[in-house]
């Protein structure tokens, strides 16, 4: 985030209301994420929980469609990235930190449950990129959970175990987990290392998760 001196902020606060309105609208045209957040905060009648439910329903429906029309793990990877983008937009709009974790877990869980056989039918080489993306997203989820209050962390334990089981039941995913430094026992036993962020940075520094 850029640093603005105190004098600059004071000068802006002293601008006439009409001038400030013009500047705000000009900024909103260039920042869709900010525009959507203000639209939600100022005008939406939905709660954050209701918005999260809409994305949950969207993920479940879309994964059903993806599975029904499955073509390749490459296409599956593209679809997962698209749905991940929708989650990111939701988080930017609502500041839903709980949903950032729960929706990403839901996405992986739904995709892996429905497409285990499809993933296993791919050659190791063709499945590699998709599997690395999954493992990288698991790391992201674990890092986010570790930053949350303990009460919230416990809410995720059942789904962490399910996600760990789904990965351990798929040889391609287990291979990717082992090669990229993810201990699946962290999920199965719901024991995330306190230094998970440092572990993740070191793994990336060594050239993995790519």
Short mmCIF file of N, CA, C and O in Angstrom, two decimals, residues 7 11 18 21 34 37 51 67 71 83 86 89 103 114 121 133 181 183 187 196:
data_model
loop_
_atom_site.label_atom_id
_atom_site.label_comp_id
_atom_site.label_asym_id
_atom_site.label_seq_id
_atom_site.Cartn_x
_atom_site.Cartn_y
_atom_site.Cartn_z
N UNK A 7 -0.25 15.45 5.56
CA UNK A 7 -0.70 16.70 4.94
C UNK A 7 -1.56 16.44 3.71
O UNK A 7 -2.52 17.17 3.45
N UNK A 11 -5.39 17.57 3.19
CA UNK A 11 -5.79 18.39 2.04
C UNK A 11 -7.00 17.78 1.33
O UNK A 11 -7.92 18.50 0.92
N UNK A 18 -18.44 18.19 -3.62
CA UNK A 18 -18.62 17.87 -5.04
C UNK A 18 -17.32 17.40 -5.67
O UNK A 18 -17.31 16.48 -6.50
N UNK A 21 -16.58 13.91 -4.51
CA UNK A 21 -17.46 12.96 -5.20
C UNK A 21 -16.92 12.64 -6.58
O UNK A 21 -16.92 11.47 -7.00
N UNK A 34 -13.02 -2.31 -5.53
CA UNK A 34 -13.46 -1.31 -4.56
C UNK A 34 -14.92 -0.92 -4.81
O UNK A 34 -15.70 -0.77 -3.85
N UNK A 37 -17.14 -3.61 -3.45
CA UNK A 37 -17.16 -3.60 -1.98
C UNK A 37 -18.07 -2.50 -1.46
O UNK A 37 -18.87 -2.72 -0.54
N UNK A 51 -24.35 -14.01 1.28
CA UNK A 51 -23.50 -13.93 0.10
C UNK A 51 -22.61 -15.17 -0.01
O UNK A 51 -22.39 -15.69 -1.10
N UNK A 67 -18.04 -31.94 -13.78
CA UNK A 67 -17.85 -33.39 -13.71
C UNK A 67 -18.63 -34.10 -14.82
O UNK A 67 -18.12 -35.05 -15.43
N UNK A 71 -13.55 -33.38 -19.57
CA UNK A 71 -12.80 -33.67 -20.79
C UNK A 71 -11.35 -34.03 -20.46
O UNK A 71 -10.82 -35.01 -20.98
N UNK A 83 -13.38 -20.72 -10.66
CA UNK A 83 -14.15 -20.70 -9.42
C UNK A 83 -13.35 -20.06 -8.28
O UNK A 83 -13.92 -19.38 -7.43
N UNK A 86 -13.89 -16.46 -8.46
CA UNK A 86 -15.17 -16.04 -7.90
C UNK A 86 -15.10 -15.95 -6.37
O UNK A 86 -15.69 -15.04 -5.76
N UNK A 89 -13.26 -12.74 -5.54
CA UNK A 89 -14.14 -11.58 -5.71
C UNK A 89 -15.09 -11.44 -4.52
O UNK A 89 -15.35 -10.33 -4.03
N UNK A 103 -14.85 -21.62 1.73
CA UNK A 103 -15.18 -21.76 0.31
C UNK A 103 -14.06 -22.45 -0.45
O UNK A 103 -14.32 -23.25 -1.37
N UNK A 114 -15.78 -35.60 -6.64
CA UNK A 114 -16.49 -35.91 -7.88
C UNK A 114 -15.57 -36.37 -9.00
O UNK A 114 -16.04 -36.99 -9.96
N UNK A 121 -7.28 -41.32 -13.92
CA UNK A 121 -7.21 -41.85 -15.30
C UNK A 121 -6.20 -41.10 -16.15
O UNK A 121 -5.80 -41.57 -17.22
N UNK A 133 -1.34 -27.52 -8.31
CA UNK A 133 -2.26 -26.42 -8.00
C UNK A 133 -3.09 -26.76 -6.76
O UNK A 133 -3.30 -25.90 -5.89
N UNK A 181 6.31 -31.08 -0.43
CA UNK A 181 6.49 -30.76 0.98
C UNK A 181 5.24 -30.68 1.83
O UNK A 181 5.28 -30.15 2.95
N UNK A 183 2.72 -32.42 4.19
CA UNK A 183 2.48 -33.61 5.02
C UNK A 183 0.97 -33.75 5.19
O UNK A 183 0.34 -32.95 5.88
N UNK A 187 -3.46 -32.55 7.77
CA UNK A 187 -4.90 -32.50 7.52
C UNK A 187 -5.62 -33.60 8.28
O UNK A 187 -6.63 -33.35 8.96
N UNK A 196 3.83 -22.85 9.66
CA UNK A 196 3.43 -23.31 8.33
C UNK A 196 3.77 -22.28 7.26
O UNK A 196 4.14 -22.63 6.13
#
